[in-house]
Every structure is written in structure tokens, then in C-alpha cells.
mmCIF file of C-alpha atoms in Angstrom:
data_model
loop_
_atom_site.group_PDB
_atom_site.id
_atom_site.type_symbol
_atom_site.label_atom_id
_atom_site.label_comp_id
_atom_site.label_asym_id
_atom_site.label_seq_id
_atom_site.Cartn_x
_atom_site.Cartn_y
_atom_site.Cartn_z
ATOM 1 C CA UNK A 1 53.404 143.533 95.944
ATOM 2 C CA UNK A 2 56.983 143.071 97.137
ATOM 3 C CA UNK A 3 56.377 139.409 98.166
ATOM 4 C CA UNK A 4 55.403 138.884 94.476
ATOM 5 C CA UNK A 5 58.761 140.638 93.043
ATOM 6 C CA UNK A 6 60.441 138.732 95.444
ATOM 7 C CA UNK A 7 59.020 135.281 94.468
ATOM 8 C CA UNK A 8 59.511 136.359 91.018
ATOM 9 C CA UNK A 9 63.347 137.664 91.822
ATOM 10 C CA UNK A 10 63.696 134.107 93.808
ATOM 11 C CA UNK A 11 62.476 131.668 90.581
ATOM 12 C CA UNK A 12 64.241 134.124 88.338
ATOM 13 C CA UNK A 13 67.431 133.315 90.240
ATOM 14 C CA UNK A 14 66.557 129.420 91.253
ATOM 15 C CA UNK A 15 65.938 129.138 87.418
ATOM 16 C CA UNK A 16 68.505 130.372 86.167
ATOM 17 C CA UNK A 17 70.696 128.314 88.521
ATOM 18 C CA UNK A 18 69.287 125.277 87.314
ATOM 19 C CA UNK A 19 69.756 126.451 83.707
ATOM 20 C CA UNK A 20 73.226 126.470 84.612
ATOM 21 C CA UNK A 21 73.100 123.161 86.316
ATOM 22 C CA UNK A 22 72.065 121.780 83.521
ATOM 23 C CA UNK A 23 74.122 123.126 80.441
ATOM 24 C CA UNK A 24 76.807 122.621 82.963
ATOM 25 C CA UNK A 25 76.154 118.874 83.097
ATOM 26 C CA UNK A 26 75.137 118.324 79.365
ATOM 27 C CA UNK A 27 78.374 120.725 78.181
ATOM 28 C CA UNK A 28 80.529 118.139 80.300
ATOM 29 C CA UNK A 29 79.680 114.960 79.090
ATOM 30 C CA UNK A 30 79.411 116.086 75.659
ATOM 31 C CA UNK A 31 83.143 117.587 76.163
ATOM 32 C CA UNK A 32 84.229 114.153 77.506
ATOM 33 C CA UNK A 33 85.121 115.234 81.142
ATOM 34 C CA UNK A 34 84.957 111.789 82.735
ATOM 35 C CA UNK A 35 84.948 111.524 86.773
ATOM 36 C CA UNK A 36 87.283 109.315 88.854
ATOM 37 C CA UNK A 37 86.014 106.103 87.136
ATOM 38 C CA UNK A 38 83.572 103.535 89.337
ATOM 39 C CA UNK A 39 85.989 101.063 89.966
ATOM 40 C CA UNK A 40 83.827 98.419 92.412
ATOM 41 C CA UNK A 41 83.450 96.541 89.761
ATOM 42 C CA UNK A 42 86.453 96.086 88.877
ATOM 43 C CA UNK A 43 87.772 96.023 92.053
ATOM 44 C CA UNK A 44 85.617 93.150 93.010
ATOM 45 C CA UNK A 45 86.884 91.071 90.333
ATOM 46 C CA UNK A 46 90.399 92.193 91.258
ATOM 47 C CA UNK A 47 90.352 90.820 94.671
ATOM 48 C CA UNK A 48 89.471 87.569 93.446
ATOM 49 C CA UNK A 49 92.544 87.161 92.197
ATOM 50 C CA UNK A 50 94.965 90.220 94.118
ATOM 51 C CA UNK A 51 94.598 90.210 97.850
ATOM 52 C CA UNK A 52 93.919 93.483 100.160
ATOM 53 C CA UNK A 53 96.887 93.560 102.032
ATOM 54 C CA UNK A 54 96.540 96.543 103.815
ATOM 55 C CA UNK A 55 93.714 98.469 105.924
ATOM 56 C CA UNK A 56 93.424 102.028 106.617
ATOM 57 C CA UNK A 57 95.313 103.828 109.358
ATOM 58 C CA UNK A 58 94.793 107.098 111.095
ATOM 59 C CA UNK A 59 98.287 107.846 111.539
ATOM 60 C CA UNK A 60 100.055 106.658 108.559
ATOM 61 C CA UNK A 61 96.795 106.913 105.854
ATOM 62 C CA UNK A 62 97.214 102.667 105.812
ATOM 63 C CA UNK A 63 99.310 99.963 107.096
ATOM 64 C CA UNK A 64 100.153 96.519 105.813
ATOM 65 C CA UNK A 65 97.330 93.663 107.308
ATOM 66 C CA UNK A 66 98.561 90.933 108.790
ATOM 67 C CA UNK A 67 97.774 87.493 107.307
ATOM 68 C CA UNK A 68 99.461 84.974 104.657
ATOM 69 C CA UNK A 69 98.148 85.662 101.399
ATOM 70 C CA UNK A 70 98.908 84.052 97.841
ATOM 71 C CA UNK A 71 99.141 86.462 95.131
ATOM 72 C CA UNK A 72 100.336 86.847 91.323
ATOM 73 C CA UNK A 73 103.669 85.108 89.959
ATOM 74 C CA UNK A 74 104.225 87.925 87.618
ATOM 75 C CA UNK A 75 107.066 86.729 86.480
ATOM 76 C CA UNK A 76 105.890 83.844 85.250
ATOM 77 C CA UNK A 77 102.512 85.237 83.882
ATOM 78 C CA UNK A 78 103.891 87.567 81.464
ATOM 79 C CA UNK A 79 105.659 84.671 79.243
ATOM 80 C CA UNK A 80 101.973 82.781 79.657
ATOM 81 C CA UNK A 81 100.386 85.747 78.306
ATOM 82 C CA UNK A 82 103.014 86.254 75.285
ATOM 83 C CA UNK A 83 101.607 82.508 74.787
ATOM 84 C CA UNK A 84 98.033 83.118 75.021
ATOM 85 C CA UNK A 85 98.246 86.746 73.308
ATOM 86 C CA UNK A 86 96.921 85.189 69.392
ATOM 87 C CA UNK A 87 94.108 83.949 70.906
ATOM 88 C CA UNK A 88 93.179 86.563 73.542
ATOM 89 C CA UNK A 89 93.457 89.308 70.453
ATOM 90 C CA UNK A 90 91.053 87.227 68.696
ATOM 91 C CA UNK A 91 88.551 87.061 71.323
ATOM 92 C CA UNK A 92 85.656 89.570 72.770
ATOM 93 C CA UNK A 93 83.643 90.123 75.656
ATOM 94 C CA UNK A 94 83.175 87.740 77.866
ATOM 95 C CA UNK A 95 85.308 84.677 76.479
ATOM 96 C CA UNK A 96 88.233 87.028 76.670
ATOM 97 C CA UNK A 97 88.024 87.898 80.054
ATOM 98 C CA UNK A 98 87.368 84.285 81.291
ATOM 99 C CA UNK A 99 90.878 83.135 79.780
ATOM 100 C CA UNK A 100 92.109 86.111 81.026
ATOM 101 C CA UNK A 101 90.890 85.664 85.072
ATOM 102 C CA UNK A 102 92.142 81.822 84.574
ATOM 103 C CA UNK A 103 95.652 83.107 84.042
ATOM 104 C CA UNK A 104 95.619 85.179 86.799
ATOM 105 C CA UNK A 105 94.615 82.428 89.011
ATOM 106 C CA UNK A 106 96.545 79.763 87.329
ATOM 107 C CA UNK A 107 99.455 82.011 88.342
ATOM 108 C CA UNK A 108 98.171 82.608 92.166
ATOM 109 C CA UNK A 109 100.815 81.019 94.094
ATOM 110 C CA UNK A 110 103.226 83.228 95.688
ATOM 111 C CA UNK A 111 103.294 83.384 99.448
ATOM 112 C CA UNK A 112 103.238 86.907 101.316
ATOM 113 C CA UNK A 113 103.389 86.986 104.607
ATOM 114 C CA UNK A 114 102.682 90.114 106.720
ATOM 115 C CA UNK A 115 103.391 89.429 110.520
ATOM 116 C CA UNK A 116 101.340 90.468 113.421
ATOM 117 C CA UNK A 117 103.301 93.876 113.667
ATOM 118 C CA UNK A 118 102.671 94.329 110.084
ATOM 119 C CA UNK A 119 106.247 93.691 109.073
ATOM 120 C CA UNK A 120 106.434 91.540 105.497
ATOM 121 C CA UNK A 121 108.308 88.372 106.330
ATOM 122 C CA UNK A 122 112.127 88.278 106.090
ATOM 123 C CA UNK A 123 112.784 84.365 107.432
ATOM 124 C CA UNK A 124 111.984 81.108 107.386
ATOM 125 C CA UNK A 125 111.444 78.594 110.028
ATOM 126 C CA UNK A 126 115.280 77.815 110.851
ATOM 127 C CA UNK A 127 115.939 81.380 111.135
ATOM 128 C CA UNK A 128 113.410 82.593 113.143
ATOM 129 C CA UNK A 129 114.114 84.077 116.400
ATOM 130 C CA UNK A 130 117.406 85.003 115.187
ATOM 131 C CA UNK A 131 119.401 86.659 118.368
ATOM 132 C CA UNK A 132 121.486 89.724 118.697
ATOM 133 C CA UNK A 133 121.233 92.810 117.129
ATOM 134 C CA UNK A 134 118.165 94.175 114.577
ATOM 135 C CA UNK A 135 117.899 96.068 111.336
ATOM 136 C CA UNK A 136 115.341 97.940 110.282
ATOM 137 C CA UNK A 137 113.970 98.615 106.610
ATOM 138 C CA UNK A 138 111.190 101.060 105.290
ATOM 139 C CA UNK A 139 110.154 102.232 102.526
ATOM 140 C CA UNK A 140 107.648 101.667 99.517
ATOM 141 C CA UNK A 141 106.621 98.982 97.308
ATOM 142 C CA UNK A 142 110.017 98.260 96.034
ATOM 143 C CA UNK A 143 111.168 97.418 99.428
ATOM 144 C CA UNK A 144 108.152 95.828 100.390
ATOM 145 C CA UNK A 145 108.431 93.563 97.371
ATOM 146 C CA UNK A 146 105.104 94.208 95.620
ATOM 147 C CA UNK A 147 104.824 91.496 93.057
ATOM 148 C CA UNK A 148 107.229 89.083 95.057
ATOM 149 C CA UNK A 149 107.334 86.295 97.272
ATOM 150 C CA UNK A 150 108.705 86.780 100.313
ATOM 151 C CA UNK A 151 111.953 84.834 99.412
ATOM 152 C CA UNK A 152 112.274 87.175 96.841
ATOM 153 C CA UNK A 153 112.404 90.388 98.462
ATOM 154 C CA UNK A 154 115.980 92.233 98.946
ATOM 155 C CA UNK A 155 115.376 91.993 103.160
ATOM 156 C CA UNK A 156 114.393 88.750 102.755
ATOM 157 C CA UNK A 157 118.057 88.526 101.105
ATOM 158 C CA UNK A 158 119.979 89.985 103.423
ATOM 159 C CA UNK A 159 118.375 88.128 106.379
ATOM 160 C CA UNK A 160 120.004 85.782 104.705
ATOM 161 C CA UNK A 161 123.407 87.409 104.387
ATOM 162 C CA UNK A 162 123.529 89.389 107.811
ATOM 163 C CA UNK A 163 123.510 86.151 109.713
ATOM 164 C CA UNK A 164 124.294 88.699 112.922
ATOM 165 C CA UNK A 165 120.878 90.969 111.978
ATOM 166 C CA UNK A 166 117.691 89.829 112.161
ATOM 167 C CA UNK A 167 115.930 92.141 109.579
ATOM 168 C CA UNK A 168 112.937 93.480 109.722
ATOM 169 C CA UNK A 169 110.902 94.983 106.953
ATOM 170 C CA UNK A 170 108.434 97.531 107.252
ATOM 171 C CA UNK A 171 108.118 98.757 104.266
ATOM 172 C CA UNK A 172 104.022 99.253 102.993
ATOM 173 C CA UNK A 173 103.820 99.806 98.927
ATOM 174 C CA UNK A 174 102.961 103.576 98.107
ATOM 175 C CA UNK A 175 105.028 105.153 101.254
ATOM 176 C CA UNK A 176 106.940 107.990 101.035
ATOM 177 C CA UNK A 177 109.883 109.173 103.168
ATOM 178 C CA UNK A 178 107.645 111.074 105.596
ATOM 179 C CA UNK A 179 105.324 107.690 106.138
ATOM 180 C CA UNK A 180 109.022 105.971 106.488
ATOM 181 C CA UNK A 181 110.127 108.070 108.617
ATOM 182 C CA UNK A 182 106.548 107.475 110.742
ATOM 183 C CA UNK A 183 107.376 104.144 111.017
ATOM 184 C CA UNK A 184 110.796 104.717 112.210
ATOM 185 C CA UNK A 185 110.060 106.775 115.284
ATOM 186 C CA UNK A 186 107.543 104.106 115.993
ATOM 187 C CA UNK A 187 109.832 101.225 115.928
ATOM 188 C CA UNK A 188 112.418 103.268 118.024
ATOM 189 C CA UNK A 189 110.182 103.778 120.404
ATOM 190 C CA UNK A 190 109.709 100.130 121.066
ATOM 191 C CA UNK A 191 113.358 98.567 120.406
ATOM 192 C CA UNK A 192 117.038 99.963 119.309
ATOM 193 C CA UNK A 193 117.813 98.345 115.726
ATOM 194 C CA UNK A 194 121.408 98.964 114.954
ATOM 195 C CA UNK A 195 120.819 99.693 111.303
ATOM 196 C CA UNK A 196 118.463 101.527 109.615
ATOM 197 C CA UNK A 197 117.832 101.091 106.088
ATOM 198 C CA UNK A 198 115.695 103.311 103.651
ATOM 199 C CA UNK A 199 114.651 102.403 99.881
ATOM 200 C CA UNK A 200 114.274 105.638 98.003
ATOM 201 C CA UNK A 201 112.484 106.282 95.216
ATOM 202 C CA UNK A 202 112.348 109.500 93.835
ATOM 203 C CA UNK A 203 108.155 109.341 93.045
ATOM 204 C CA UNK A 204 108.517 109.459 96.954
ATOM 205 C CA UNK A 205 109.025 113.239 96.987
ATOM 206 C CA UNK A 206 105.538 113.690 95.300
ATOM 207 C CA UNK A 207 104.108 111.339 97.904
ATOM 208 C CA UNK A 208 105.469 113.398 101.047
ATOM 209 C CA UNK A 209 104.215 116.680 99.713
ATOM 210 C CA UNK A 210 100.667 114.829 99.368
ATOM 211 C CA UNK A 211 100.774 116.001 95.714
ATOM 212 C CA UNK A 212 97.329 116.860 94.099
ATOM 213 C CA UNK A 213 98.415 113.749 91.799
ATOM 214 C CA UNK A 214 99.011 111.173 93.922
ATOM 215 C CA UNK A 215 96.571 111.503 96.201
ATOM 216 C CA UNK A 216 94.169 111.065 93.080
ATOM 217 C CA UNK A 217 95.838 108.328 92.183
ATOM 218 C CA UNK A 218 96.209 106.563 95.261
ATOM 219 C CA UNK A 219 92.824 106.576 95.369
ATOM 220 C CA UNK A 220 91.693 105.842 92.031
ATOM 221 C CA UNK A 221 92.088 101.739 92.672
ATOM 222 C CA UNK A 222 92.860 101.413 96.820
ATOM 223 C CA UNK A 223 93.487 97.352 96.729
ATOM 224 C CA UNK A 224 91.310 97.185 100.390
ATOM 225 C CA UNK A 225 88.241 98.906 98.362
ATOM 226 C CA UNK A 226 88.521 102.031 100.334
ATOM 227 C CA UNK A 227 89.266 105.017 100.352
ATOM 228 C CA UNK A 228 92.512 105.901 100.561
ATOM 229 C CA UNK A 229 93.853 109.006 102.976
ATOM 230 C CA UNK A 230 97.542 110.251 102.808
ATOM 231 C CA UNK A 231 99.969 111.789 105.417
ATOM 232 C CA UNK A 232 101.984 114.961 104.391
ATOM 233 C CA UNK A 233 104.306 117.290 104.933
ATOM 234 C CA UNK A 234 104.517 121.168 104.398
ATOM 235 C CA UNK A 235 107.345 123.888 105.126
ATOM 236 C CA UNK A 236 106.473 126.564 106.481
ATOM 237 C CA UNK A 237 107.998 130.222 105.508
ATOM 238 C CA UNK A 238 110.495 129.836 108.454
ATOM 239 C CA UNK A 239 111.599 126.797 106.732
ATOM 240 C CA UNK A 240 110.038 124.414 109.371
ATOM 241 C CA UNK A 241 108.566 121.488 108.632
ATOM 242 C CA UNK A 242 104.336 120.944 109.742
ATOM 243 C CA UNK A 243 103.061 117.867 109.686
ATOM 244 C CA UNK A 244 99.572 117.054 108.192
ATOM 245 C CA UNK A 245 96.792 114.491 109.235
ATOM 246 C CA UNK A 246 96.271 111.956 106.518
ATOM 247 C CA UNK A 247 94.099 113.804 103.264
ATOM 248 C CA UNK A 248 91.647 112.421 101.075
ATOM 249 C CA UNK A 249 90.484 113.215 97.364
ATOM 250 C CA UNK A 250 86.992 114.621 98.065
ATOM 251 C CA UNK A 251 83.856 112.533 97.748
ATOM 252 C CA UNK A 252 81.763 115.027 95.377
ATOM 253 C CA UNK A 253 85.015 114.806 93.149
ATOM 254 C CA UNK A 254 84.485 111.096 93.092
ATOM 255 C CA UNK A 255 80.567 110.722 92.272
ATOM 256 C CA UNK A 256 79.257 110.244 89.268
ATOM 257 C CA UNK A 257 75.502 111.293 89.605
ATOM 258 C CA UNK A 258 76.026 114.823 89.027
ATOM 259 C CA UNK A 259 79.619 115.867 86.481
ATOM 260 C CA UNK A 260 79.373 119.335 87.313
ATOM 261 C CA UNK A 261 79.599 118.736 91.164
ATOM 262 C CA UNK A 262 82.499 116.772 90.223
ATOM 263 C CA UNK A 263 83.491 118.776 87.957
ATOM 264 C CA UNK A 264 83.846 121.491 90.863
ATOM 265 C CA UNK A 265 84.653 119.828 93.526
ATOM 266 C CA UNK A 266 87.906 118.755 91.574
ATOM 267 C CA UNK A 267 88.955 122.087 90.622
ATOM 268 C CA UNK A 268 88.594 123.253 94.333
ATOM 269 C CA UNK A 269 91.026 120.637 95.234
ATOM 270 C CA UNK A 270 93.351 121.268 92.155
ATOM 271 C CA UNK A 271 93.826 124.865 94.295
ATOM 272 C CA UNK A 272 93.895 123.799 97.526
ATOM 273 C CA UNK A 273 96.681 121.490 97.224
ATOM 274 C CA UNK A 274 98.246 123.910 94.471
ATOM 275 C CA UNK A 275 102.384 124.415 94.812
ATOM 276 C CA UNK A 276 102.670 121.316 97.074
ATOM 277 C CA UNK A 277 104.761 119.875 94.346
ATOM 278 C CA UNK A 278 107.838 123.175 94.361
ATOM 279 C CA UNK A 279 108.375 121.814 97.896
ATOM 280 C CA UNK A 280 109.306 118.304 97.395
ATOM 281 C CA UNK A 281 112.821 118.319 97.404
ATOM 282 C CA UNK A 282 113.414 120.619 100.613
ATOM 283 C CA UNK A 283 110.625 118.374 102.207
ATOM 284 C CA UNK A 284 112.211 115.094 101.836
ATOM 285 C CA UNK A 285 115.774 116.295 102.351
ATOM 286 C CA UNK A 286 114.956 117.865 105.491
ATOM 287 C CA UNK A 287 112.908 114.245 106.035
ATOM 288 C CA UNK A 288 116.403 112.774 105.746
ATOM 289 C CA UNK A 289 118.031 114.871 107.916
ATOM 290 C CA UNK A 290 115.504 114.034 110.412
ATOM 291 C CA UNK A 291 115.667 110.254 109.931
ATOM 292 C CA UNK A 292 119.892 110.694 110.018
ATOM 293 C CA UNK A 293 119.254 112.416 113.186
ATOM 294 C CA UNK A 294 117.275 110.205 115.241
ATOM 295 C CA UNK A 295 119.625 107.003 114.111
ATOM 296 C CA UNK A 296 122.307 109.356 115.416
ATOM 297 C CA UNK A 297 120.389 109.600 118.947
ATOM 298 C CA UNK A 298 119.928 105.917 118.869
ATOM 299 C CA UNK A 299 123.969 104.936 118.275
ATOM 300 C CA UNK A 300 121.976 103.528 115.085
ATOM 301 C CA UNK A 301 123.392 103.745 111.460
ATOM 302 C CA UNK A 302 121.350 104.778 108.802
ATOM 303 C CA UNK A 303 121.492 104.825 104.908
ATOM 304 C CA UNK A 304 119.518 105.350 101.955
ATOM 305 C CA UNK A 305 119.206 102.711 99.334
ATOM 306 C CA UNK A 306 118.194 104.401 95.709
ATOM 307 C CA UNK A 307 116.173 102.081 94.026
ATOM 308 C CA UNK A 308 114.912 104.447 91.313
ATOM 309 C CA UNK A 309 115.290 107.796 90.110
ATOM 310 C CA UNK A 310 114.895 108.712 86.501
ATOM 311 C CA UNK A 311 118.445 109.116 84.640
ATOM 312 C CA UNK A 312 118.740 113.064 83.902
ATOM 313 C CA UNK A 313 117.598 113.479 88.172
ATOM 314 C CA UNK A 314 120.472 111.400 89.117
ATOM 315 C CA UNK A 315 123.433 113.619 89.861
ATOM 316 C CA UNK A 316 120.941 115.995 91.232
ATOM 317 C CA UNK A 317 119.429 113.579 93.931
ATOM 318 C CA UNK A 318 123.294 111.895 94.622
ATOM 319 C CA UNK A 319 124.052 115.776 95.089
ATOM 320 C CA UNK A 320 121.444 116.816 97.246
ATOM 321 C CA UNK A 321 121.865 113.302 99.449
ATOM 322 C CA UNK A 322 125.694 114.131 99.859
ATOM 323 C CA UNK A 323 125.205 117.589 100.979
ATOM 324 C CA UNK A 324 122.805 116.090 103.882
ATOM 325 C CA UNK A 325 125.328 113.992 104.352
ATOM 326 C CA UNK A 326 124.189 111.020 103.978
ATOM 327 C CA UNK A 327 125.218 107.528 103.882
ATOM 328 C CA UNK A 328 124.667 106.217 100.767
ATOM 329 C CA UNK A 329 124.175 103.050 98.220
ATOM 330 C CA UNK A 330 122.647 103.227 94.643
ATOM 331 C CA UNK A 331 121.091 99.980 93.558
ATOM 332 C CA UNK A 332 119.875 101.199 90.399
ATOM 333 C CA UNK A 333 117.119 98.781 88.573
ATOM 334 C CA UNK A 334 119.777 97.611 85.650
ATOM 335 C CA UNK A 335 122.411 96.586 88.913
ATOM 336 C CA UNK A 336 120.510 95.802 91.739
ATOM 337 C CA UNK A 337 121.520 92.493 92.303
ATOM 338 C CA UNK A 338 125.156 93.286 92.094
ATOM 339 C CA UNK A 339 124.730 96.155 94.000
ATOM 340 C CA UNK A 340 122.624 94.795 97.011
ATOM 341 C CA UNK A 341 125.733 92.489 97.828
ATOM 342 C CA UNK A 342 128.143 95.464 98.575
ATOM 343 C CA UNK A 343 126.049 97.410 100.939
ATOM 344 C CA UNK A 344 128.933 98.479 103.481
ATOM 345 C CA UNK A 345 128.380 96.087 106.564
#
């Protein structure tokens, strides 16, 4: 008798799980909740045309891959697509995205270079092995030059300038200060570069918290086609930074077999990496202090180059980077080019 109520107790409860399972799933797609979208597809295409120019990394989430690669000239595409744009808005399917893929490639012809210690190129022939002292630049994509040759990048530039530096760029597009600042102690630890230089951003902040947002979005379409992990940085309630081991968005947040799994999985991550974002600022100005710091040690000088920060954050972030002190040179977007000739060497 009490084996049957407990069968009965156990279906009552397995079925009534499964009824949930399934309104669950049916009440989400009919709401519109749409998973992390499969992007293989598209990715597959993409890399036809984009090169992966980075692999995964245990240390700093993923690190530029050596190789010579040919990518986009954006800069010319966009005036071939203004050109094409009547006939592309008149076409469908799979006539559309034929002309579309033939621009891309027509347009494939930029060189990028990443070296064997996964530094973009900053020289050309007659240049290389440049003697004396070195200067080292990190950063993100700006600094790296995503969407550039290597001619075209600013270190590339002043390589050209600084004919007593040879400069070295280490920047890897979609670092943050705290990955930066990885990359410095790294490349002290191996030579003594008299200068260090570091392109700010202010979307960096979000990435050295490991914001619930980025990390979904760094992962949402990784150019290698994998999974994308990033390093953080937390303070603690004594006001000390910890260091983090690079994070992923979770896998059952990703599928899309079962939306409710998803579904969950999401909002479990939503609260685990809740309030990471009210700790940005402290986070990367302590960051700062700690890349200031080591220069220091070194007999090394370091500044930050802003490269971007939204107009109304300005005086803030100028503020908070003069309190540090730091050293500093704003290259705003509208400028740079002006600007990038009176750094203070």
C-alpha cells in the first residue's frame, strides 16, 4: 500500500514537472524569448571572408595568432556598397547575398601581420631590428587596429616617428585594462621597454569587471568559432583587488534544444555576475595605479592614451585619471590624427 501512494506521489510530481516543462517551453517561444542565436552558420561564411586572428588562452581568455592574414578594406567597401545599395535593396535571398560575399572579397586585401610573440606588426623590412630602447603598447581593438592594415595603425605610426623606439604592439581587440595590464607584467618580465603606452576606452571598464553584458556579447560571434572566456577583476570589501580565472557564458544558456533550460540557465547567470558593473570605475583606476606602479619599478614611463569615452563621461574620466595621477593624452576620435603627433616624447 505505501509503495503504491508513493508511485502515485512520484508520477504525480514527475508529471507535473513535465507539465511545467512544457508550458514553460511553449509560453517562451510564443512570448518571443529567443536564445543566444546559432551563429555557425554564419560564422562559417564569415571566415571566408574575415580571418580568426586569435585563439583561446588560459590566462588572458585569448591572444592574438600569429600568421599574415588579408582582411576587409573597410574603408573602401563602404563607398562600394553606397554604389551597389539600388540594386542590393532590390534583390532577395540568395542573389543578394552572392553580390554581397563578392564585395567582401573584392575588398580582401589588407595585410595583418601578427608576429610570433603575438605582437601586430609595427615595421617594415628597413626598419626591422631597430636598436636601442623599446616601447610598449596595449590595449583593445582600437590600438590593435581592427579594420586596418598594419601601416595604418597609430604604433605602426609612431614606429615611424620614434626613430629611437622600436614599438611594439600588443594590443588584442576586446581587452580591457586588466587583460592590458596582463600583458604588461608579462612583457616586463622578459625585457625593460622604456615607455609604456595604454589606449583607453571607456567600454574597457565593463570588460575588467567581466560584466554580465560583455561576456554575452563576447561570445555571441567569437571570430575563432569558439567560445570565448574572459579574465576579471573584483574588489573585495577591504578594497583589494582579486583576480578571477577567465569566465564563460554558460553552455545551457547557449542551446537551443530546450528554451526553458536556457531560459534558466541565463537568469542564474544574470545573478551571479549581478553588481559587477557598480565596481568598474574603482576597478580600473586601481588597474591604473597598478600599471603606473610597475613602470615606476621599471625606470619605465607610462601614459594613457583616451581613444574614446562618450562626451557627458569626459570630465569625469580626465578627473578620475588626474587624481591617480596619471600621465595623460586625449586623442579623441574627431582629433586623433592631430593629437597622436603631440604625444610628449
Amino acid at each position: 500500500m505505501k509503495r503504491k501512494a508513493l508511485l502515485q506521489n512520484l508520477a504525480l510530481v514527475g508529471g507535473s514537472l513535465l507539465l511545467f516543462f512544457m508550458l514553460g517551453e511553449v509560453g517562451l517561444r510564443i512570448g518571443g524569448y529567443n536564445p543566444m542565436p546559432d551563429v555557425s552558420e554564419v560564422l562559417k561564411e564569415y571566415r571566408n571572408v574575415e580571418p580568426a586572428v586569435n585563439e583561446p588562452d588560459s590566462k588572458y581568455g585569448w591572444v592574438n595568432k600569429p600568421g599574415h592574414y588579408s582582411t576587409i578594406d573597410y574603408g573602401a567597401l563602404g563607398p562600394a556598397l553606397q554604389k551597389q545599395a539600388p540594386l542590393l535593396m532590390g534583390m532577395e535571398g540568395n542573389a543578394r547575398k552572392q553580390l554581397m560575399m563578392s564585395l567582401l572579397l573584392g575588398h580582401r586585401n589588407q595585410s595583418l601581420t601578427i608576429r610570433p610573440d603575438r605582437s601586430r606588426n609595427t615595421t617594415d623590412q628597413v626598419n626591422e631590428g631597430k636598436p636601442g630602447a623599446s616601447a610598449l603598447i596595449i590595449g583593445g581593438s582600437y590600438t590593435f587596429g581592427l579594420g586596418l592594415p598594419d601601416h595604418s595603425t597609430y604604433p605602426y605610426i609612431l614606429n615611424g616617428i620614434w626613430k629611437d623606439l622600436a614599438v611594439r604592439n600588443f594590443a588584442s581587440s576586446g581587452y580591457g585594462t586588466y587583460q592590458s595590464l596582463l600583458r604588461m607584467e608579462e612583457e616586463f618580465s622578459k625585457s625593460n621597454p622604456s615607455v609604456v603606452i595604454y589606449g583607453y576606452i571607456y567600454n574597457h571598464e565593463l570588460r575588467n569587471v567581466g560584466s554580465y553584458g560583455h561576456i554575452v556579447a563576447m561570445n555571441l560571434l567569437p571570430r575563432s568559432g569558439q567560445t570565448v572566456s574572459v579574465p576579471f577583476v573584483s574588489v573585495t570589501k577591504a578594497g583589494i583587488l582579486r583576480r578571477h580565472q577567465p569566465e564563460t557564458y554558460p553552455y545551457l544558456a547557449r542551446n537551443r534544444i530546450s528554451y526553458l533550460l536556457a531560459f534558466i540557465a541565463d537568469r542564474i547567470y544574470r545573478i551571479h555576475a549581478y553588481g559587477r558593473d557598480k565596481e568598474k570605475a574603482e576597478v580600473t583606476d586601481q588597474l591604473l595605479r597598478r600599471m603606473k606602479s610597475l613602470a615606476e619599478r621599471k625606470d619605465a614611463r607610462f601614459m594613457v592614451v583616451i581613444l574614446s569615452v562618450p562626451d557627458q563621461l569626459r570630465n569625469q574620466v580626465q578627473n578620475r585619471l588626474s587624481r591617480i595621477p596619471v600621465e595623460t593624452v586625449d586623442c579623441d576620435p574627431d582629433d586623433s590624427v592631430e593629437q597622436a603627433n603631440l604625444l610628449p616624447m
